[in-house]
Short mmCIF file of C-alpha atoms in Angstrom, two decimals:
data_model
loop_
_atom_site.label_atom_id
_atom_site.label_comp_id
_atom_site.label_asym_id
_atom_site.label_seq_id
_atom_site.Cartn_x
_atom_site.Cartn_y
_atom_site.Cartn_z
CA MET P 723 -147.69 234.70 -128.14
CA ILE P 724 -146.22 234.49 -131.66
CA TYR P 725 -147.30 236.23 -134.60
CA ILE P 726 -147.48 235.20 -138.26
CA ASN P 727 -146.95 237.20 -141.08
CA PHE P 728 -148.86 236.45 -143.74
CA HIS P 729 -149.04 236.73 -147.38
CA LYS P 730 -151.72 238.12 -148.45
CA GLY P 731 -153.64 235.27 -150.56
CA LYS P 732 -152.01 233.00 -147.94
CA LYS P 733 -154.00 234.58 -145.28
CA ALA P 734 -157.61 234.51 -146.77
CA ALA P 735 -156.83 230.40 -147.53
CA LEU P 736 -155.63 229.54 -144.38
CA LEU P 737 -158.65 231.29 -142.17
CA ALA P 738 -161.06 229.65 -144.53
CA LEU P 739 -158.80 226.33 -143.48
CA LEU P 740 -159.13 226.44 -139.81
CA ILE P 741 -162.96 227.86 -139.68
CA SER P 742 -163.72 224.71 -142.02
CA ILE P 743 -161.50 222.44 -139.52
CA CYS P 744 -163.61 224.24 -136.73
CA LEU P 745 -167.46 223.99 -137.79
CA GLY P 746 -166.48 220.27 -139.27
CA THR P 747 -168.45 218.34 -136.31
CA THR P 748 -167.81 220.89 -133.13
CA SER P 749 -166.62 224.11 -132.48
CA CYS P 750 -163.49 225.36 -131.45
CA ALA P 751 -164.90 226.34 -127.76
CA GLU P 752 -166.44 222.34 -128.13
CA LYS P 753 -163.38 221.30 -128.97
CA LYS P 754 -161.37 222.87 -126.70
CA GLN P 755 -163.63 221.35 -123.78
CA GLN P 756 -163.74 217.86 -124.77
CA ASP P 757 -159.74 217.80 -124.92
CA GLU P 758 -159.54 219.05 -121.33
CA PRO P 759 -159.32 216.65 -119.23
CA LYS P 760 -163.22 215.79 -117.03
CA GLU P 761 -162.79 217.05 -113.59
CA GLN P 762 -163.16 214.20 -111.21
CA PRO P 763 -165.68 214.69 -108.28
CA ASN P 764 -165.10 214.03 -104.73
CA ILE P 765 -167.35 211.27 -102.73
CA LEU P 766 -168.46 211.54 -99.00
CA TRP P 767 -170.40 209.39 -97.91
CA ILE P 768 -172.12 210.36 -94.12
CA TYR P 769 -172.29 206.89 -92.83
CA LEU P 770 -174.53 206.52 -90.14
CA GLU P 771 -175.20 203.80 -87.23
CA ASP P 772 -178.42 201.75 -86.32
CA THR P 773 -180.55 204.37 -87.62
CA ALA P 774 -184.16 203.99 -89.36
CA PRO P 775 -185.40 205.73 -92.16
CA LEU P 776 -187.49 208.10 -89.45
CA MET P 777 -186.72 211.56 -90.69
CA GLY P 778 -189.15 214.27 -92.53
CA SER P 779 -188.24 213.55 -96.29
CA TYR P 780 -189.39 209.30 -95.29
CA GLY P 781 -192.95 211.16 -93.97
CA THR P 782 -192.16 210.73 -90.37
CA THR P 783 -194.04 214.33 -89.43
CA ILE P 784 -192.95 214.94 -85.77
CA ILE P 785 -189.68 215.49 -85.51
CA PRO P 786 -187.86 217.96 -87.77
CA THR P 787 -185.18 217.22 -89.45
CA PRO P 788 -184.57 220.25 -92.18
CA ASN P 789 -180.81 218.89 -93.02
CA ILE P 790 -181.19 216.13 -94.20
CA ASP P 791 -185.20 216.97 -96.22
CA SER P 792 -182.67 219.61 -97.77
CA LEU P 793 -180.36 216.98 -98.72
CA ALA P 794 -183.47 215.05 -100.07
CA GLN P 795 -184.65 218.27 -102.16
CA LEU P 796 -180.76 218.83 -103.67
CA GLY P 797 -180.73 215.48 -105.13
CA THR P 798 -182.13 211.81 -104.83
CA LEU P 799 -184.48 209.77 -102.18
CA TYR P 800 -184.24 206.19 -102.31
CA SER P 801 -186.89 204.63 -101.04
CA ASN P 802 -186.05 200.88 -101.29
CA VAL P 803 -182.39 201.00 -99.90
CA TYR P 804 -182.12 197.65 -97.80
CA MET P 805 -178.38 196.62 -96.20
CA PRO P 806 -176.58 193.01 -96.55
CA ALA P 807 -176.66 192.31 -93.05
CA PRO P 808 -178.31 194.15 -90.19
CA VAL P 809 -175.38 194.35 -87.24
CA CYS P 810 -172.57 196.63 -88.30
CA SER P 811 -169.55 193.82 -88.72
CA ALA P 812 -171.16 192.16 -91.43
CA SER P 813 -172.45 195.04 -93.12
CA ARG P 814 -169.31 197.23 -93.10
CA SER P 815 -167.45 194.18 -94.77
CA SER P 816 -169.78 193.49 -97.64
CA ILE P 817 -170.71 197.29 -98.25
CA ILE P 818 -166.69 198.50 -98.19
CA THR P 819 -166.10 195.43 -100.87
CA GLY P 820 -168.88 194.98 -103.03
CA VAL P 821 -169.56 191.98 -101.98
CA MET P 822 -171.67 189.56 -99.43
CA ALA P 823 -169.44 189.01 -96.15
CA THR P 824 -170.69 185.04 -96.40
CA THR P 825 -168.60 185.09 -99.92
CA PHE P 826 -164.88 185.07 -97.99
CA GLY P 827 -165.95 184.03 -94.63
CA ALA P 828 -166.25 187.67 -92.52
CA HIS P 829 -170.32 187.39 -91.80
CA ASN P 830 -170.20 186.57 -88.49
CA HIS P 831 -170.02 189.77 -86.20
CA HIS P 832 -166.56 190.96 -84.37
CA SER P 833 -164.18 188.00 -86.76
CA SER P 834 -160.56 188.12 -87.18
CA ARG P 835 -160.20 190.63 -83.55
CA THR P 836 -157.18 187.73 -83.46
CA LYS P 837 -154.54 186.35 -85.13
CA GLU P 838 -155.46 183.24 -84.98
CA SER P 839 -158.78 183.81 -86.12
CA ALA P 840 -157.84 185.87 -88.96
CA ILE P 841 -159.50 185.94 -92.28
CA TYR P 842 -157.80 187.33 -95.49
CA LEU P 843 -159.31 188.68 -98.79
CA PRO P 844 -158.54 187.18 -101.58
CA ASP P 845 -155.50 188.80 -103.75
CA SER P 846 -157.53 189.67 -106.51
CA LEU P 847 -160.07 191.11 -104.50
CA LYS P 848 -159.51 195.26 -103.68
CA THR P 849 -161.95 197.14 -101.55
CA ILE P 850 -163.58 200.07 -102.79
CA PRO P 851 -161.16 203.09 -100.81
CA GLU P 852 -158.14 200.97 -102.71
CA LEU P 853 -159.80 201.01 -106.33
CA PHE P 854 -159.98 204.90 -105.28
CA LYS P 855 -156.77 205.25 -104.20
CA GLU P 856 -155.33 203.23 -107.48
CA ALA P 857 -157.28 206.14 -109.23
CA GLY P 858 -155.49 208.81 -107.57
CA TYR P 859 -158.05 210.03 -105.06
CA PHE P 860 -156.98 210.54 -101.62
CA THR P 861 -158.96 208.44 -99.19
CA PHE P 862 -160.01 208.75 -95.42
CA ASN P 863 -162.47 207.52 -92.81
CA ASN P 864 -163.54 209.90 -90.11
CA GLY P 865 -164.58 206.82 -87.91
CA LYS P 866 -165.26 203.33 -87.51
CA ASP P 867 -164.21 200.59 -90.02
CA ASP P 868 -165.37 197.31 -88.32
CA TYR P 869 -164.39 194.89 -91.24
CA ASN P 870 -164.22 191.66 -90.54
CA PHE P 871 -161.11 190.46 -92.56
CA MET P 872 -157.46 191.50 -91.63
CA TYR P 873 -156.49 194.61 -93.87
CA ASP P 874 -153.40 197.66 -93.46
CA ARG P 875 -155.46 200.44 -93.39
CA ARG P 876 -153.04 202.67 -94.71
CA ASP P 877 -153.71 200.61 -97.83
CA LEU P 878 -156.88 201.67 -97.90
CA TYR P 879 -157.19 204.86 -96.26
CA SER P 880 -153.98 208.18 -96.14
CA GLN P 881 -154.33 208.74 -92.06
CA ASP P 882 -154.06 207.65 -89.18
CA TYR P 883 -156.17 205.61 -86.72
CA ARG P 884 -156.77 203.52 -83.42
CA LEU P 885 -157.21 199.93 -82.55
CA HIS P 886 -159.02 198.72 -80.66
CA PRO P 887 -158.69 195.08 -79.90
CA LEU P 888 -162.08 193.94 -79.90
CA TYR P 889 -164.16 197.03 -82.00
CA GLY P 890 -161.43 197.33 -84.59
CA LYS P 891 -159.51 200.16 -86.16
CA SER P 892 -160.74 203.73 -86.31
CA GLY P 893 -159.50 206.26 -88.42
CA ILE P 894 -158.13 209.73 -86.71
CA ARG P 895 -160.79 212.55 -88.03
CA LEU P 896 -159.55 215.02 -90.60
CA ASP P 897 -160.76 218.20 -90.24
CA LEU P 898 -163.02 218.72 -93.19
CA THR P 899 -162.06 221.89 -94.33
CA THR P 900 -158.37 220.84 -94.61
CA LEU P 901 -159.19 219.08 -97.98
CA SER P 902 -158.99 221.72 -100.59
CA ASP P 903 -156.16 220.74 -101.56
CA LYS P 904 -156.76 216.99 -100.73
CA GLN P 905 -158.88 216.96 -104.47
CA PRO P 906 -160.69 213.99 -106.00
CA PHE P 907 -160.82 212.66 -102.45
CA PHE P 908 -163.30 209.58 -101.21
CA GLY P 909 -164.02 210.31 -97.86
CA GLN P 910 -166.26 208.64 -94.54
CA VAL P 911 -167.88 210.56 -91.73
CA GLN P 912 -169.23 208.11 -89.36
CA LEU P 913 -171.65 209.22 -87.14
CA TYR P 914 -173.64 207.41 -84.52
CA GLY P 915 -176.99 207.89 -85.61
CA GLY P 916 -178.94 205.67 -83.26
CA LYS P 917 -176.09 205.26 -81.24
CA GLU P 918 -176.05 208.35 -79.98
CA ILE P 919 -178.39 207.38 -77.66
CA PHE P 920 -175.55 205.86 -75.24
CA ASN P 921 -173.59 209.97 -75.29
CA SER P 922 -173.36 210.73 -71.41
CA LYS P 923 -174.91 213.60 -72.83
CA PHE P 924 -178.01 212.42 -75.28
CA GLU P 925 -180.75 214.02 -73.11
CA ASP P 926 -179.00 217.57 -73.34
CA ASN P 927 -178.01 217.17 -76.66
CA VAL P 928 -182.16 217.02 -77.71
CA LYS P 929 -183.07 220.66 -77.94
CA ASN P 930 -187.05 219.59 -78.57
CA PRO P 931 -187.69 215.95 -77.17
CA VAL P 932 -190.14 214.07 -79.32
CA ASP P 933 -193.64 214.50 -78.05
CA ARG P 934 -193.95 211.21 -76.57
CA SER P 935 -197.67 210.87 -76.69
CA LYS P 936 -197.59 211.35 -80.50
CA ILE P 937 -195.80 208.46 -81.41
CA GLU P 938 -197.40 205.30 -83.16
CA LEU P 939 -195.54 202.21 -82.03
CA PRO P 940 -195.34 199.40 -85.04
CA PRO P 941 -198.38 196.79 -84.27
CA TYR P 942 -195.37 194.12 -83.14
CA LEU P 943 -194.55 196.54 -80.66
CA PRO P 944 -196.45 196.66 -77.45
CA ASN P 945 -197.72 200.16 -76.14
CA HIS P 946 -195.47 200.22 -73.36
CA PRO P 947 -194.02 203.13 -71.34
CA THR P 948 -190.77 200.66 -71.81
CA ILE P 949 -190.99 200.66 -75.22
CA VAL P 950 -192.67 204.24 -76.81
CA GLU P 951 -189.58 205.52 -74.47
CA GLU P 952 -187.29 203.77 -76.84
CA TYR P 953 -188.34 204.26 -79.78
CA ALA P 954 -188.73 208.06 -78.79
CA ASN P 955 -184.81 207.72 -78.14
CA HIS P 956 -184.24 206.94 -81.54
CA LEU P 957 -186.23 209.43 -83.10
CA ASP P 958 -184.26 212.20 -80.82
CA ALA P 959 -180.85 210.78 -81.83
CA ILE P 960 -182.52 211.25 -85.64
CA GLN P 961 -182.69 214.89 -84.70
CA ILE P 962 -179.17 215.36 -83.27
CA THR P 963 -177.55 213.59 -86.17
CA ASP P 964 -179.51 216.03 -88.42
CA GLU P 965 -177.36 218.87 -86.93
CA LYS P 966 -174.35 217.43 -87.59
CA VAL P 967 -175.58 217.11 -91.15
CA GLY P 968 -175.71 220.19 -91.22
CA ASP P 969 -172.85 220.87 -89.61
CA ILE P 970 -170.56 219.07 -92.07
CA ILE P 971 -172.85 220.75 -95.56
CA LYS P 972 -171.56 223.68 -94.16
CA LYS P 973 -168.16 222.79 -93.71
CA LEU P 974 -167.86 221.91 -97.45
CA ARG P 975 -169.62 224.97 -98.54
CA ASP P 976 -167.83 227.65 -96.53
CA SER P 977 -164.44 225.66 -97.61
CA GLY P 978 -165.77 225.52 -101.41
CA ILE P 979 -165.06 221.96 -101.60
CA LEU P 980 -169.33 221.00 -101.73
CA GLU P 981 -169.97 222.26 -104.76
CA ASN P 982 -167.09 219.66 -106.88
CA THR P 983 -169.24 216.58 -104.34
CA ILE P 984 -171.30 213.86 -104.01
CA VAL P 985 -172.51 213.19 -101.53
CA PHE P 986 -174.20 209.86 -100.22
CA PHE P 987 -176.27 209.97 -96.71
CA PHE P 988 -177.37 206.34 -95.49
CA SER P 989 -176.77 203.83 -92.78
CA ASP P 990 -175.37 200.75 -92.08
CA HIS P 991 -178.37 198.63 -90.77
CA GLY P 992 -181.96 199.56 -88.83
CA MET P 993 -182.73 200.66 -85.44
CA ARG P 994 -181.69 198.81 -81.75
CA MET P 995 -185.40 197.77 -80.96
CA THR P 996 -187.47 194.37 -80.69
CA ARG P 997 -187.21 192.30 -84.40
CA ASN P 998 -185.36 194.70 -86.28
CA LYS P 999 -182.05 195.11 -85.36
CA GLN P 1000 -179.70 191.83 -86.06
CA PHE P 1001 -182.85 190.67 -87.84
CA LEU P 1002 -183.71 190.50 -90.98
CA TYR P 1003 -187.23 191.87 -91.45
CA ASP P 1004 -187.67 195.04 -93.09
CA GLY P 1005 -186.83 197.16 -89.31
CA GLY P 1006 -183.20 195.62 -89.35
CA LEU P 1007 -181.98 195.97 -93.42
CA HIS P 1008 -184.54 199.06 -94.63
CA VAL P 1009 -182.38 201.62 -94.38
CA PRO P 1010 -182.46 205.65 -95.84
CA LEU P 1011 -180.13 206.60 -98.86
CA ILE P 1012 -180.35 209.98 -100.39
CA ILE P 1013 -178.01 211.48 -102.70
CA ALA P 1014 -176.82 214.58 -103.84
CA ASP P 1015 -175.16 215.54 -106.68
CA PHE P 1016 -173.50 219.00 -105.85
CA THR P 1017 -171.41 219.27 -108.48
CA LYS P 1018 -175.06 219.45 -110.78
CA SER P 1019 -172.76 217.28 -113.27
CA GLN P 1020 -175.06 214.03 -113.04
CA GLU P 1021 -178.33 213.64 -114.95
CA SER P 1022 -178.59 210.59 -113.33
CA ILE P 1023 -178.95 212.11 -109.51
CA PRO P 1024 -181.78 214.86 -110.16
CA SER P 1025 -182.84 217.14 -107.66
CA GLY P 1026 -186.06 216.64 -105.52
CA ASN P 1027 -186.22 212.78 -106.98
CA VAL P 1028 -187.56 210.15 -105.29
CA ASP P 1029 -186.97 206.48 -106.85
CA ASP P 1030 -188.38 203.24 -105.77
CA ALA P 1031 -185.48 200.59 -107.35
CA LEU P 1032 -184.30 198.04 -105.26
CA VAL P 1033 -181.01 198.98 -103.53
CA SER P 1034 -178.65 196.83 -101.40
CA GLY P 1035 -175.95 198.49 -99.61
CA LEU P 1036 -173.86 196.00 -102.31
CA ASP P 1037 -174.60 198.70 -104.43
CA LEU P 1038 -173.05 202.05 -102.85
CA GLY P 1039 -169.24 201.51 -103.21
CA THR P 1040 -169.58 200.20 -106.84
CA SER P 1041 -172.16 203.03 -107.89
CA SER P 1042 -170.09 205.69 -106.37
CA LEU P 1043 -166.91 204.24 -108.43
CA ALA P 1044 -169.25 204.33 -111.68
CA LEU P 1045 -169.92 208.49 -110.19
CA ALA P 1046 -165.90 208.62 -110.54
CA GLY P 1047 -165.31 206.83 -113.71
CA ILE P 1048 -163.56 204.48 -111.84
CA SER P 1049 -164.53 200.14 -113.19
CA ILE P 1050 -166.42 198.18 -111.54
CA PRO P 1051 -164.54 194.71 -111.07
CA GLU P 1052 -165.84 191.56 -112.08
CA TYR P 1053 -166.12 189.78 -109.34
CA MET P 1054 -167.87 192.89 -106.90
CA GLU P 1055 -171.44 191.84 -106.24
CA GLY P 1056 -172.92 195.19 -105.99
CA LYS P 1057 -174.70 196.66 -108.83
CA ASN P 1058 -174.71 200.58 -110.57
CA ILE P 1059 -177.79 202.21 -109.10
CA PHE P 1060 -176.98 204.77 -112.57
CA ASP P 1061 -177.18 202.41 -114.95
CA ASP P 1062 -178.66 203.71 -117.45
CA THR P 1063 -179.48 200.02 -119.42
CA GLY P 1064 -182.83 200.46 -117.37
CA VAL P 1065 -181.95 197.09 -115.70
CA GLU P 1066 -183.10 197.59 -111.99
CA ARG P 1067 -182.39 195.10 -109.38
CA GLU P 1068 -184.95 191.90 -108.60
CA TYR P 1069 -183.58 190.86 -105.37
CA VAL P 1070 -181.94 191.81 -102.28
CA ILE P 1071 -179.99 188.86 -100.19
CA SER P 1072 -179.27 189.93 -96.77
CA ILE P 1073 -177.62 187.87 -93.79
CA ARG P 1074 -177.19 186.84 -90.22
CA ASP P 1075 -175.35 184.75 -88.42
CA ARG P 1076 -173.54 184.52 -85.79
CA CYS P 1077 -174.02 188.21 -83.69
CA ASP P 1078 -171.65 189.05 -80.59
CA PHE P 1079 -171.37 185.17 -78.77
CA THR P 1080 -175.12 184.46 -79.85
CA ILE P 1081 -175.10 181.71 -83.10
CA ASP P 1082 -177.68 182.11 -85.85
CA ARG P 1083 -178.33 181.32 -89.38
CA ILE P 1084 -180.79 183.52 -91.14
CA ARG P 1085 -181.09 183.98 -94.86
CA SER P 1086 -184.04 186.26 -96.56
CA VAL P 1087 -184.75 187.31 -99.77
CA ARG P 1088 -186.76 190.37 -101.10
CA SER P 1089 -188.67 191.61 -103.82
CA LYS P 1090 -190.31 194.70 -104.40
CA ASP P 1091 -193.30 192.60 -103.80
CA PHE P 1092 -192.17 189.43 -101.25
CA LYS P 1093 -190.20 188.95 -97.94
CA TYR P 1094 -188.60 185.63 -97.96
CA ILE P 1095 -186.87 184.26 -94.84
CA ARG P 1096 -185.14 181.11 -94.40
CA ASN P 1097 -184.40 179.74 -90.44
CA PHE P 1098 -181.65 176.94 -90.60
CA LEU P 1099 -181.86 177.23 -86.44
CA THR P 1100 -185.32 176.22 -85.91
CA ASP P 1101 -185.05 175.08 -82.91
CA ARG P 1102 -183.57 178.54 -81.04
CA PRO P 1103 -185.65 181.18 -80.54
CA TYR P 1104 -185.63 184.27 -81.80
CA THR P 1105 -184.50 185.33 -78.88
CA GLN P 1106 -182.08 183.17 -77.39
CA PRO P 1107 -179.55 185.99 -75.23
CA THR P 1108 -177.83 188.68 -77.10
CA TYR P 1109 -175.59 191.42 -75.67
CA MET P 1110 -178.45 193.31 -74.98
CA ASP P 1111 -180.06 190.27 -72.67
CA TYR P 1112 -176.12 191.41 -70.91
CA ASP P 1113 -175.90 195.09 -70.85
CA GLY P 1114 -179.44 194.22 -69.15
CA ILE P 1115 -181.40 196.81 -71.83
CA GLU P 1116 -184.82 197.65 -70.33
CA PHE P 1117 -187.12 197.39 -73.98
CA VAL P 1118 -185.24 193.80 -74.33
CA LYS P 1119 -186.49 192.61 -69.89
CA VAL P 1120 -189.89 194.43 -70.54
CA MET P 1121 -190.61 191.97 -73.88
CA HIS P 1122 -189.99 189.36 -71.39
CA GLN P 1123 -191.84 190.80 -68.63
CA LEU P 1124 -194.77 190.76 -70.82
CA HIS P 1125 -194.39 187.57 -72.63
CA LYS P 1126 -194.39 185.85 -68.66
CA GLU P 1127 -197.56 187.54 -67.66
CA ASN P 1128 -199.30 186.85 -71.24
CA LYS P 1129 -199.90 190.92 -71.73
CA LEU P 1130 -198.54 190.59 -75.44
CA ASN P 1131 -201.39 190.27 -77.82
CA SER P 1132 -200.42 187.06 -80.89
CA ILE P 1133 -198.26 189.09 -83.10
CA GLN P 1134 -196.01 190.78 -80.39
CA ASP P 1135 -195.91 186.92 -78.32
CA ARG P 1136 -195.13 185.40 -81.60
CA PHE P 1137 -191.07 187.05 -81.87
CA MET P 1138 -191.33 185.15 -77.61
CA ALA P 1139 -191.74 181.69 -79.16
CA ASP P 1140 -189.12 178.80 -77.83
CA GLU P 1141 -189.59 177.77 -81.61
CA ARG P 1142 -189.55 179.23 -84.95
CA PRO P 1143 -191.10 178.19 -88.30
CA SER P 1144 -188.50 177.31 -91.31
CA GLU P 1145 -189.54 179.44 -93.65
CA GLU P 1146 -191.45 182.78 -93.32
CA LEU P 1147 -193.69 184.15 -96.95
CA TYR P 1148 -194.66 187.80 -96.60
CA ASP P 1149 -196.31 189.95 -99.37
CA ILE P 1150 -194.91 193.58 -98.52
CA LYS P 1151 -197.75 195.43 -100.56
CA ASN P 1152 -200.85 194.40 -98.15
CA ASP P 1153 -198.59 193.44 -95.05
CA PRO P 1154 -195.28 196.04 -94.58
CA PHE P 1155 -194.93 195.16 -91.11
CA GLU P 1156 -194.49 191.40 -92.34
CA LEU P 1157 -196.65 189.70 -89.63
CA ASN P 1158 -199.15 187.92 -91.47
CA ASN P 1159 -196.72 185.03 -92.77
CA LEU P 1160 -197.32 182.98 -95.82
CA ALA P 1161 -195.41 180.41 -96.12
CA GLU P 1162 -197.94 177.64 -95.48
CA ASN P 1163 -200.67 179.11 -97.11
CA PRO P 1164 -201.26 176.82 -100.31
CA GLU P 1165 -202.33 180.26 -102.01
CA TYR P 1166 -198.65 180.99 -102.37
CA GLY P 1167 -197.02 177.99 -102.80
CA ASP P 1168 -196.20 178.75 -106.22
CA THR P 1169 -194.55 181.92 -104.98
CA LEU P 1170 -192.62 179.86 -101.39
CA LYS P 1171 -190.70 177.63 -103.97
CA LYS P 1172 -189.72 181.10 -106.06
CA TYR P 1173 -188.23 182.79 -103.47
CA GLY P 1174 -186.72 179.33 -101.85
CA ASN P 1175 -185.14 178.60 -105.39
CA VAL P 1176 -183.67 181.75 -105.62
CA LEU P 1177 -181.62 181.80 -102.31
CA ASP P 1178 -180.56 177.94 -103.06
CA THR P 1179 -179.31 179.27 -106.37
CA TRP P 1180 -177.59 182.19 -104.65
CA ILE P 1181 -175.95 179.91 -101.99
CA LYS P 1182 -174.87 177.37 -104.73
CA GLU P 1183 -173.21 180.12 -106.70
CA THR P 1184 -171.90 181.90 -103.86
CA ASP P 1185 -170.63 179.27 -102.08
CA ASP P 1186 -172.15 180.91 -98.88
CA GLN P 1187 -169.83 180.18 -96.66
CA GLY P 1188 -172.50 180.00 -93.62
CA GLN P 1189 -173.57 177.13 -94.56
CA TYR P 1190 -170.19 175.85 -92.72
CA PRO P 1191 -169.45 175.61 -89.38
CA GLU P 1192 -167.54 178.22 -88.05
CA LYS P 1193 -164.29 177.40 -87.05
CA GLU P 1194 -163.12 177.02 -83.18
CA GLU P 1195 -160.03 179.98 -83.76
CA GLY P 1196 -163.72 182.27 -84.53
CA LEU P 1197 -165.43 181.28 -81.06
CA MET P 1198 -162.70 181.43 -78.81
CA LEU P 1199 -162.66 184.98 -78.19
CA MET P 1200 -166.30 184.77 -77.99
CA LEU P 1201 -166.40 182.12 -75.27
CA GLY P 1202 -163.03 184.29 -73.60
CA ILE P 1203 -164.91 187.36 -73.67
CA TRP P 1204 -169.18 186.62 -72.70
CA GLY P 1205 -168.10 183.60 -70.71
CA LYS P 1206 -171.49 181.64 -69.49
CA HIS P 1207 -173.34 183.55 -71.72
CA CYS P 1208 -172.51 181.82 -74.47
CA VAL P 1209 -175.20 178.75 -74.08
CA ASN P 1210 -175.45 177.18 -77.56
CA PRO P 1211 -173.93 174.25 -77.60
CA GLU P 1212 -171.07 175.42 -80.40
CA TYR P 1213 -169.32 176.46 -77.26
CA ASP P 1214 -169.28 173.46 -75.24
CA PRO P 1215 -166.02 170.88 -77.01
CA LEU P 1216 -164.06 174.33 -76.39
CA ARG P 1217 -164.86 174.71 -73.25
CA LYS P 1218 -163.96 170.80 -72.27
CA LYS P 1219 -160.82 171.76 -74.31
CA TYR P 1220 -159.72 175.16 -73.18
CA PRO P 1221 -161.16 174.84 -69.17
CA ASP P 1222 -159.61 178.24 -68.13
CA LEU P 1223 -160.46 180.44 -71.09
CA GLU P 1224 -164.30 180.91 -70.71
CA GLY P 1225 -164.49 185.01 -69.17
CA SER P 1226 -160.69 184.88 -69.11
CA LEU P 1227 -160.94 187.50 -71.53
CA PHE P 1228 -163.54 189.76 -70.88
CA TYR P 1229 -161.04 192.55 -69.98
CA LEU P 1230 -160.44 193.51 -73.46
CA LYS P 1231 -164.16 195.04 -73.76
CA SER P 1232 -162.63 197.87 -71.64
CA GLU P 1233 -159.01 197.87 -72.89
CA SER P 1234 -158.67 201.18 -74.33
CA SER P 1235 -157.48 202.10 -77.54
CA LYS P 1236 -154.08 202.55 -79.65
CA LEU P 1237 -153.00 204.09 -81.81
CA ILE P 1238 -151.20 203.98 -84.65
CA ASP P 1239 -149.24 206.66 -86.71
CA SER P 1240 -147.10 207.18 -89.32
CA THR P 1241 -143.99 205.81 -86.22
CA VAL P 1242 -145.41 202.45 -86.31
CA THR P 1243 -144.62 200.19 -88.78
CA GLU P 1244 -146.89 197.75 -88.34
CA ALA P 1245 -150.24 197.62 -85.89
CA PRO P 1246 -150.17 194.83 -83.36
CA ILE P 1247 -152.98 192.24 -83.61
CA LEU P 1248 -153.67 190.32 -80.66
CA GLU P 1249 -152.65 186.64 -79.52
CA LEU P 1250 -154.75 184.41 -77.96
CA LYS P 1251 -151.49 182.73 -76.16
CA LEU P 1252 -153.66 180.14 -74.55
CA PRO P 1253 -152.45 176.16 -74.00
CA SER P 1254 -152.08 173.61 -76.09
CA ALA P 1255 -155.64 171.53 -76.25
CA GLU P 1256 -153.18 168.57 -74.57
CA LYS P 1257 -151.58 171.04 -71.52
CA SER P 1258 -155.60 171.64 -70.78
CA ALA P 1259 -156.69 168.44 -71.14
CA GLU P 1260 -154.23 167.40 -68.26
#
């Protein structure tokens, strides 16, 4: 401490000067507070798989979801959130870059899994976690990445990981209670969500199974015991997920971390069910999103609020950057949902391309009022063979059987048709289940044209890579794994060119993942090591 010996006359003058300085525009205490750097919040994504918004806070009353509902009470629930794609890798590749996967060619499911099919991001494009890292954040992702592009995971996340030749990279789970000295952090905790049903102990993990007799199916699904059971299993998976959400929040609270954390709760796409996952109806794209500000510093995230603004999954990363005070790059297509300019998103564009071995191309434009869908491959049925047929999923077999026996009503049977229309248009407000296609109704001609033009403009401006055929290097892995199940004509030239390829790589599905830790300088990349085309043709 420094002591100053004032002369009596000078002391009063200096004291008056100090008072006048402090009282100028701000108090001394306020000025000191402004001069101190603002503490950056932790951003935590609780990231689910394959989960529909069927929680108490979203209006579902037949299962309890107290922990998820508590998040909604403490934060803001978003009711109009739609993902860029209805399948994991295409959606996750878009979310983690803030750019549609079709813009940089990572739209086909399980792309970039071999050296030959590698897709690289432009040098100028940095992922969301890379931007957080540059801003001084500790970054991690507990669980699967599932990105369809090549990347050095250490550039994104500060943790060891496992690598599988087909399913990609997955972070070794960090104990959340150890994060106290790693703040601020941008972290993701992956939860199985709808995929809890694959756990061998699933039935044991469900403490209070939902009452099957109380389930009301959407009208496009038949009231068949197998369909009811599939739907019920999804609700029970949500109950398990709710418990896990509670555990995460408790760990953060007990560790003194929660009070400086903003939590995002959402899913990568909708539930596994007919006309849902892998398709562009709301069942495949509509997801829950709850953002809870435990720092209590963000006026844009009020408690107990419901926001019906239109949100794309692209907006999650850009909005997270904004909360941390990090500039959003101009190339990102996502918006900041906390932008106070009052300009809301008008449309959400979504995409469907190759999923596993099933080749398709569908695009959609959704507003609050209408959904426009364009089917580019109209000669292929909605229900062309997929991995679910290969796996013998029971509800899929039942749908085919009911169709064969003419036991589906006209609404339910439409999805089982051999062909599909090139355009679909639905009045979402009056037809929330998207049952009445208005595309051929002349009264909606102007609306159809308007939404079609929106899609055409987007395809042109972003140079939608889905309009170009996938390179053979990407299809080779699919043919090698799935073999005779690859029935689309795009595989025929490969069969002739590489006659020994079909089904020869099926073993990759059951391969063990490899640990990539600090002792590994470079993660291995799968090489197909196929004979040359000339040699194969001999």
